[in-house]
Short mmCIF file of C-alpha atoms in Angstrom, two decimals:
data_model
loop_
_atom_site.label_atom_id
_atom_site.label_comp_id
_atom_site.label_asym_id
_atom_site.label_seq_id
_atom_site.Cartn_x
_atom_site.Cartn_y
_atom_site.Cartn_z
CA MET A 1 -15.68 54.37 -164.65
CA ARG A 2 -16.39 57.01 -161.68
CA PRO A 3 -13.68 59.87 -163.58
CA GLY A 4 -15.80 58.85 -167.06
CA PHE A 5 -18.96 59.45 -165.43
CA ALA A 6 -17.49 63.03 -164.56
CA ILE A 7 -16.26 63.75 -167.76
CA ALA A 8 -19.29 62.61 -169.63
CA LEU A 9 -21.49 64.65 -167.26
CA VAL A 10 -19.45 67.89 -167.42
CA LEU A 11 -18.93 67.64 -171.32
CA ARG A 12 -22.72 67.16 -171.94
CA LEU A 13 -23.26 70.20 -169.86
CA LEU A 14 -21.30 72.26 -171.50
CA THR A 15 -22.28 71.03 -175.25
CA SER A 16 -26.03 70.98 -174.31
CA SER A 17 -25.54 74.62 -173.00
CA LEU A 18 -23.97 75.89 -175.97
CA ALA A 19 -26.06 74.23 -178.44
CA ILE A 20 -29.18 76.23 -177.22
CA VAL A 21 -27.23 79.36 -175.91
CA ILE A 22 -25.09 80.18 -178.86
CA PRO A 23 -28.58 80.53 -181.39
CA LEU A 24 -30.35 82.47 -178.82
CA TYR A 25 -27.49 84.81 -178.27
CA ALA A 26 -26.91 85.56 -181.68
CA ILE A 27 -31.04 86.25 -182.15
CA SER A 28 -30.45 88.48 -179.29
CA LEU A 29 -27.76 90.50 -181.10
CA GLY A 30 -30.05 90.89 -184.16
CA SER A 31 -29.40 87.62 -186.42
CA SER A 32 -32.06 86.43 -188.03
CA ALA A 33 -32.96 82.34 -187.40
CA SER A 34 -31.23 81.24 -190.71
CA ASP A 35 -28.35 83.18 -189.70
CA ALA A 36 -28.16 81.93 -186.30
CA GLY A 37 -27.94 78.39 -187.59
CA GLU A 38 -24.45 79.24 -189.23
CA PHE A 39 -23.33 79.84 -185.76
CA VAL A 40 -24.15 76.31 -185.11
CA VAL A 41 -22.73 74.98 -188.42
CA LEU A 42 -19.49 76.48 -187.30
CA MET A 43 -19.61 74.98 -183.93
CA TRP A 44 -20.26 71.27 -185.27
CA LEU A 45 -17.51 71.97 -187.74
CA GLY A 46 -14.95 72.81 -184.80
CA ASN A 47 -16.25 69.81 -183.23
CA GLY A 48 -15.16 67.54 -185.55
CA ALA A 49 -12.15 69.29 -185.85
CA GLY A 50 -11.54 68.42 -182.38
CA VAL A 51 -12.16 64.70 -182.86
CA ALA A 52 -9.88 64.43 -185.61
CA ALA A 53 -7.16 65.80 -183.47
CA ALA A 54 -8.07 63.85 -180.97
CA THR A 55 -7.98 60.65 -182.68
CA LEU A 56 -5.33 61.29 -185.33
CA VAL A 57 -2.27 63.95 -183.06
CA VAL A 58 -3.09 63.31 -179.47
CA ARG A 59 -4.57 59.82 -179.13
CA ASP A 60 -4.34 60.30 -175.33
CA GLN A 61 -8.14 60.12 -173.10
CA SER A 62 -6.33 62.34 -170.28
CA ALA A 63 -4.27 64.58 -172.18
CA SER A 64 -7.13 65.35 -175.25
CA THR A 65 -9.78 65.97 -172.26
CA VAL A 66 -7.77 68.28 -170.46
CA ALA A 67 -6.74 70.12 -173.47
CA GLY A 68 -10.51 70.24 -174.46
CA PHE A 69 -11.75 71.70 -171.43
CA GLY A 70 -8.83 74.16 -171.42
CA LEU A 71 -9.96 75.40 -174.77
CA LEU A 72 -13.36 75.43 -174.05
CA GLY A 73 -12.83 77.39 -170.67
CA ALA A 74 -10.83 80.13 -172.80
CA SER A 75 -13.34 80.41 -175.52
CA MET A 76 -16.24 80.93 -172.79
CA ILE A 77 -14.27 83.84 -171.25
CA PHE A 78 -13.61 85.28 -174.74
CA LEU A 79 -16.86 85.17 -175.35
CA GLY A 80 -17.98 86.59 -172.17
CA LEU A 81 -15.56 89.50 -172.16
CA VAL A 82 -14.92 90.61 -175.97
CA ALA A 83 -17.06 92.37 -178.31
CA PRO A 84 -19.88 90.00 -179.53
CA SER A 85 -19.20 91.57 -183.24
CA ALA A 86 -15.54 90.29 -182.84
CA SER A 87 -15.78 87.35 -180.60
CA LEU A 88 -18.64 85.49 -181.99
CA PHE A 89 -17.09 83.36 -185.03
CA LEU A 90 -13.96 83.16 -183.31
CA GLY A 91 -15.44 81.80 -180.00
CA VAL A 92 -17.90 79.66 -181.54
CA LEU A 93 -15.11 77.94 -183.55
CA THR A 94 -12.65 77.21 -180.64
CA SER A 95 -15.60 76.10 -178.04
CA GLY A 96 -16.63 73.59 -180.94
CA ILE A 97 -12.62 72.22 -181.32
CA GLY A 98 -12.66 71.82 -177.18
CA MET A 99 -16.01 70.05 -177.38
CA GLY A 100 -14.34 67.81 -179.86
CA LEU A 101 -11.25 67.03 -178.42
CA PRO A 102 -12.61 64.45 -175.04
CA GLN A 103 -15.17 62.71 -176.87
CA PRO A 104 -13.74 59.86 -179.42
CA PHE A 105 -12.34 57.68 -176.55
CA LEU A 106 -14.75 57.84 -173.59
CA SER A 107 -17.80 55.74 -174.86
CA ALA A 108 -15.45 52.77 -175.42
CA VAL A 109 -13.51 52.67 -172.91
CA MET A 110 -16.52 53.09 -170.40
CA HIS A 111 -17.86 49.99 -172.75
CA LEU A 112 -14.65 48.08 -171.87
CA ASP A 113 -14.99 48.49 -168.42
CA SER A 114 -18.71 46.70 -168.25
CA ALA A 115 -19.22 44.17 -165.77
CA PRO A 116 -19.34 40.82 -167.56
CA ASP A 117 -22.85 39.93 -166.24
CA ARG A 118 -23.84 43.46 -166.77
CA PRO A 119 -22.56 44.36 -170.66
CA PHE A 120 -24.69 47.53 -170.97
CA SER A 121 -23.50 49.01 -167.68
CA GLY A 122 -20.63 50.97 -169.05
CA LEU A 123 -22.81 52.30 -171.81
CA GLY A 124 -25.55 52.80 -169.54
CA VAL A 125 -23.40 54.61 -166.97
CA TYR A 126 -22.03 56.78 -169.62
CA SER A 127 -25.68 57.90 -171.21
CA THR A 128 -27.05 58.82 -167.79
CA ALA A 129 -23.93 60.95 -167.74
CA LEU A 130 -24.86 62.43 -170.72
CA GLY A 131 -28.43 63.30 -169.53
CA ALA A 132 -27.40 64.21 -166.34
CA GLY A 133 -25.62 66.71 -167.76
CA LEU A 134 -28.29 67.85 -170.39
CA VAL A 135 -31.04 68.40 -167.44
CA LEU A 136 -28.37 70.86 -165.89
CA GLY A 137 -26.93 72.71 -169.04
CA PRO A 138 -29.96 74.41 -169.67
CA LEU A 139 -30.96 74.89 -166.04
CA VAL A 140 -27.70 76.76 -165.18
CA ALA A 141 -27.82 78.89 -168.62
CA TYR A 142 -31.70 79.40 -167.27
CA GLY A 143 -30.14 80.76 -163.60
CA ILE A 144 -27.48 82.45 -164.74
CA GLU A 145 -29.15 84.56 -167.88
CA ARG A 146 -31.82 85.83 -165.70
CA LEU A 147 -29.47 87.55 -163.06
CA TYR A 148 -26.52 88.26 -165.14
CA GLY A 149 -27.48 88.21 -169.09
CA PHE A 150 -25.66 85.93 -171.76
CA PRO A 151 -21.86 87.21 -170.69
CA GLY A 152 -22.56 85.80 -166.80
CA VAL A 153 -23.78 82.50 -168.88
CA PHE A 154 -20.44 82.45 -170.66
CA GLY A 155 -18.81 82.83 -167.64
CA SER A 156 -20.28 80.55 -165.44
CA LEU A 157 -19.45 77.90 -168.15
CA ALA A 158 -15.90 79.20 -168.37
CA LEU A 159 -16.13 77.76 -164.51
CA VAL A 160 -17.38 74.70 -165.22
CA SER A 161 -14.64 73.70 -167.83
CA THR A 162 -12.56 73.77 -164.69
CA LEU A 163 -14.67 70.38 -163.21
CA GLY A 164 -13.50 68.69 -166.39
CA VAL A 165 -9.93 69.42 -166.42
CA THR A 166 -10.00 68.10 -162.61
CA GLY A 167 -11.76 65.03 -163.76
CA ALA A 168 -9.37 64.28 -166.74
CA TRP A 169 -6.50 64.65 -163.91
CA VAL A 170 -8.40 62.32 -160.99
CA GLY A 171 -8.86 59.82 -163.91
CA ARG A 172 -5.42 59.56 -165.29
CA ARG A 173 -4.46 56.64 -162.89
CA ALA A 174 -7.02 54.24 -164.01
CA LEU A 175 -5.50 54.16 -167.56
CA THR A 176 -2.20 54.17 -166.61
CA GLY A 177 -0.82 51.13 -168.47
CA ARG A 178 -3.16 50.82 -171.07
CA PRO A 179 -2.05 50.66 -174.55
CA LYS A 180 -3.03 54.17 -176.56
CA PRO A 181 -6.02 53.99 -178.69
CA PRO A 182 -5.47 52.86 -181.42
CA VAL A 183 -4.76 54.91 -185.00
CA PRO A 184 -8.19 55.20 -186.76
CA SER A 185 -8.04 51.76 -189.54
CA PRO A 186 -10.50 52.31 -192.85
CA SER A 187 -10.18 48.69 -192.74
CA ALA A 188 -11.39 47.97 -189.48
CA TRP A 189 -14.23 50.29 -190.36
CA SER A 190 -14.93 48.34 -193.43
CA ARG A 191 -15.17 45.48 -191.24
CA ALA A 192 -17.32 46.65 -189.03
CA LEU A 193 -19.60 48.35 -191.62
CA ARG A 194 -20.12 44.65 -193.66
CA ARG A 195 -21.66 43.31 -190.00
CA PRO A 196 -25.32 43.67 -190.46
CA GLY A 197 -25.46 44.88 -187.02
CA PHE A 198 -23.22 47.19 -187.13
CA ARG A 199 -24.51 48.95 -190.42
CA ARG A 200 -28.42 48.91 -188.71
CA ALA A 201 -26.98 50.89 -185.77
CA PHE A 202 -25.01 53.06 -187.58
CA ALA A 203 -27.57 53.83 -190.04
CA VAL A 204 -30.47 54.46 -187.23
CA ASN A 205 -27.92 56.46 -185.38
CA LEU A 206 -26.83 59.03 -188.74
CA LEU A 207 -30.79 59.57 -189.05
CA TYR A 208 -31.52 60.17 -185.15
CA SER A 209 -28.28 63.20 -185.44
CA LEU A 210 -29.68 64.53 -188.31
CA LEU A 211 -32.57 65.55 -185.92
CA LEU A 212 -30.49 66.01 -182.84
CA PRO A 213 -28.95 69.53 -183.63
CA ILE A 214 -32.85 70.93 -185.07
CA PHE A 215 -34.12 69.87 -181.98
CA LEU A 216 -31.63 71.27 -179.61
CA SER A 217 -30.61 74.73 -181.59
CA TYR A 218 -33.89 75.22 -183.05
CA GLY A 219 -36.11 74.40 -180.54
CA GLY A 220 -35.59 77.65 -178.37
CA VAL A 221 -35.33 80.00 -181.34
CA TYR A 222 -39.04 78.27 -182.62
CA ALA A 223 -40.45 78.41 -178.98
CA GLU A 224 -39.54 82.33 -179.24
CA GLU A 225 -40.77 83.20 -182.58
CA ARG A 226 -43.80 81.13 -182.95
CA PHE A 227 -45.06 81.00 -179.47
CA GLY A 228 -43.52 83.71 -177.38
CA PHE A 229 -41.65 81.82 -175.13
CA THR A 230 -38.56 84.14 -173.43
CA PRO A 231 -35.15 82.63 -173.52
CA GLY A 232 -35.78 81.78 -169.78
CA ALA A 233 -38.84 79.75 -170.80
CA ALA A 234 -37.13 78.22 -173.50
CA PHE A 235 -34.11 76.78 -171.08
CA LEU A 236 -37.14 75.77 -168.54
CA LEU A 237 -38.53 73.63 -171.27
CA PHE A 238 -35.28 71.84 -172.39
CA THR A 239 -34.55 71.40 -168.54
CA LEU A 240 -37.70 69.26 -168.33
CA VAL A 241 -37.09 67.67 -171.38
CA PHE A 242 -33.79 66.17 -170.31
CA LEU A 243 -34.96 65.74 -167.02
CA LEU A 244 -37.45 62.87 -168.58
CA SER A 245 -34.34 61.96 -170.47
CA VAL A 246 -32.44 61.12 -167.86
CA ALA A 247 -34.97 59.48 -165.83
CA ALA A 248 -35.46 57.06 -169.10
CA ARG A 249 -31.54 56.33 -169.28
CA PHE A 250 -30.99 55.50 -165.54
CA ALA A 251 -33.96 53.18 -165.58
CA SER A 252 -32.47 51.11 -168.57
CA VAL A 253 -28.95 50.79 -166.89
CA ARG A 254 -31.10 48.17 -164.36
CA THR A 255 -33.93 46.86 -166.85
CA ALA A 256 -34.13 43.94 -169.13
CA TRP A 257 -35.03 44.76 -172.08
CA SER A 258 -35.01 43.66 -175.98
CA PRO A 259 -32.22 46.38 -177.53
CA GLY A 260 -34.32 45.88 -180.99
CA THR A 261 -37.80 46.78 -179.81
CA VAL A 262 -36.65 49.60 -177.87
CA LEU A 263 -34.78 51.21 -180.54
CA LEU A 264 -37.79 50.78 -182.98
CA ALA A 265 -40.15 52.05 -180.59
CA SER A 266 -37.94 55.02 -179.76
CA VAL A 267 -37.41 56.01 -183.24
CA PHE A 268 -41.06 56.10 -183.82
CA LEU A 269 -41.98 58.34 -180.95
CA LEU A 270 -39.16 60.58 -182.93
CA ALA A 271 -40.99 60.95 -185.61
CA THR A 272 -44.22 61.59 -183.75
CA SER A 273 -42.15 64.23 -181.68
CA ALA A 274 -41.15 65.89 -185.10
CA LEU A 275 -45.05 66.23 -186.21
CA CYS A 276 -45.75 67.55 -182.97
CA VAL A 277 -43.81 70.33 -183.09
CA GLY A 278 -43.55 70.86 -186.70
CA LEU A 279 -47.86 71.18 -186.86
CA ALA A 280 -48.40 72.47 -183.21
CA PRO A 281 -50.96 75.62 -183.86
CA SER A 282 -50.47 76.50 -180.31
CA TRP A 283 -48.04 76.10 -177.19
CA PRO A 284 -49.49 73.34 -175.31
CA LEU A 285 -48.97 70.46 -178.59
CA PHE A 286 -45.48 72.19 -179.07
CA VAL A 287 -44.47 71.28 -175.54
CA VAL A 288 -45.84 67.97 -175.97
CA GLY A 289 -43.67 67.47 -178.89
CA MET A 290 -40.86 68.53 -177.06
CA LEU A 291 -41.41 66.28 -174.23
CA LEU A 292 -41.97 63.14 -176.39
CA PHE A 293 -38.39 63.68 -177.83
CA SER A 294 -37.02 63.09 -174.41
CA ILE A 295 -37.67 59.09 -175.01
CA PRO A 296 -35.67 58.94 -178.62
CA HIS A 297 -32.81 61.64 -176.76
CA ALA A 298 -32.71 59.20 -173.83
CA MET A 299 -32.50 55.79 -175.81
CA VAL A 300 -31.67 55.93 -179.71
CA PHE A 301 -27.87 56.94 -179.31
CA PRO A 302 -26.86 54.27 -176.32
CA VAL A 303 -28.96 51.37 -177.49
CA ALA A 304 -27.71 51.91 -181.07
CA ASN A 305 -24.23 52.02 -179.63
CA PHE A 306 -24.61 49.28 -178.01
CA LEU A 307 -25.86 47.40 -180.58
CA ALA A 308 -22.88 48.87 -182.65
CA PHE A 309 -20.32 47.27 -180.23
CA ARG A 310 -21.92 44.44 -179.64
CA SER A 311 -21.62 43.38 -183.17
CA VAL A 312 -17.97 43.66 -183.15
CA GLY A 313 -15.00 42.23 -181.04
CA PRO A 314 -13.40 43.47 -178.37
CA GLU A 315 -10.21 44.55 -180.13
CA GLU A 316 -12.06 46.30 -182.60
CA VAL A 317 -14.79 48.03 -180.35
CA VAL A 318 -12.41 51.53 -180.14
CA ASN A 319 -12.00 51.52 -184.16
CA ALA A 320 -15.92 50.80 -184.54
CA SER A 321 -16.28 53.84 -182.07
CA TYR A 322 -14.39 56.00 -184.48
CA ALA A 323 -16.89 54.74 -187.17
CA PHE A 324 -19.94 54.97 -185.33
CA GLN A 325 -19.30 58.66 -184.08
CA ALA A 326 -18.74 59.38 -187.78
CA SER A 327 -22.21 58.81 -188.26
CA SER A 328 -23.08 61.31 -185.22
CA GLY A 329 -20.38 63.95 -186.54
CA ALA A 330 -21.21 63.97 -190.26
CA ALA A 331 -24.88 64.35 -189.36
CA GLU A 332 -24.19 67.37 -186.75
CA ILE A 333 -22.65 69.19 -189.21
CA LEU A 334 -24.71 68.63 -192.07
CA SER A 335 -28.08 69.01 -190.57
CA PRO A 336 -27.42 72.46 -189.45
CA ALA A 337 -26.22 73.24 -192.98
CA LEU A 338 -29.26 71.73 -194.68
CA ALA A 339 -31.67 73.86 -192.02
CA VAL A 340 -29.91 76.99 -193.11
CA ILE A 341 -31.20 76.81 -196.57
CA LEU A 342 -34.39 75.32 -195.68
CA ILE A 343 -35.50 77.79 -192.98
CA PRO A 344 -36.22 80.56 -195.41
CA LEU A 345 -38.09 78.50 -197.83
CA ALA A 346 -40.23 76.60 -195.53
CA GLY A 347 -39.91 78.13 -192.02
CA LEU A 348 -38.66 76.77 -188.67
CA GLY A 349 -42.17 74.40 -188.58
CA GLY A 350 -41.46 72.98 -192.15
CA VAL A 351 -37.48 71.86 -190.76
CA PHE A 352 -39.17 69.84 -188.44
CA LEU A 353 -41.84 68.47 -190.86
CA VAL A 354 -38.56 67.30 -193.17
CA GLY A 355 -37.22 65.80 -189.47
CA ALA A 356 -40.80 63.70 -189.21
CA VAL A 357 -39.62 62.24 -192.80
CA VAL A 358 -35.99 61.30 -191.53
CA ALA A 359 -37.40 60.04 -188.74
CA GLY A 360 -39.60 57.44 -190.85
CA ALA A 361 -36.57 56.74 -192.72
CA ALA A 362 -35.15 55.52 -189.24
CA ILE A 363 -38.31 53.53 -188.27
CA VAL A 364 -37.70 51.61 -191.78
CA ALA A 365 -34.12 51.01 -190.54
CA ALA A 366 -34.91 50.01 -187.13
CA ALA A 367 -37.26 47.55 -188.22
CA LEU A 368 -35.13 45.46 -190.40
CA ARG A 369 -34.02 43.15 -187.84
CA PRO A 370 -36.60 44.04 -185.09
CA ASP A 371 -35.08 41.69 -182.50
CA ASP A 372 -31.89 41.44 -181.19
CA HIS A 373 -31.17 38.51 -178.55
#
């Protein structure tokens, strides 16, 4: 559990930093908000390729983690040292592949390590690590960018990647003797999707995941263009959002609650948050909307993930994890691509308003079975 916590923390620190830094970096080089979105799409396409390589080729948590963090570190050095015009496309793509390689097995492994009397503990620890990484990511980027600019940010992220390699090396003993993760099985996915509890969790997470890249990658750009925030102020705002998120996740590990009720309340706040951001006439309401996002950010993914895993037998958890993660992966590619099309037509505020409609659909999906006991 401890090496898994460390790996999840470092991975999310890197991914959260890159999701915010890459579009801001592209804007600093003269790209429009729409053009910057193309780099976000490229990053998530690389992420999907990394996940596919891990599940189809490597199928080893330690090896895929070492390879992923190694590739992330190399791509960060490349982005920091090579001329921007030559490096951005290649560096963003390879960083996305590095992000994807450690991901597909980690949540399932930690869930299966949960104590019998605390079945949410594995995913609770996993999601808390993700939250801590999200707090540290923009905070690190804020401090380094002020002192050394974007090249310094990429250099610091390269150093962080070495911590991920260390975590994988330490954790390899805990995996000794365990069977390799199974090959992805479409028949197992079909069985999982025939279960109402899994379908509900899958649908809610898919809809939430359509909004996540919008908040992460366009929240900072919108703050700059609409309300005059500096990159440093945007990083600090995200740090506060993620601090609230990790506090909520930490509380969830030790609190008795109804997963269905928490899921429904979280997606309701997601819709409220998107409306506040999209309709904000001034920066205070925009900040309120971003802070409201901290609760769905904290709860939707881990709770939906828990409900999905709980709906299948232990022998099917890893393959169910593949299917569940596909809901996130597909949305994280599709959403930035759609944003590239929508921004010239509706502006950044309009994209968040469309997101409020998507969140409304998530409310309907979450309300289909309001209680899970």
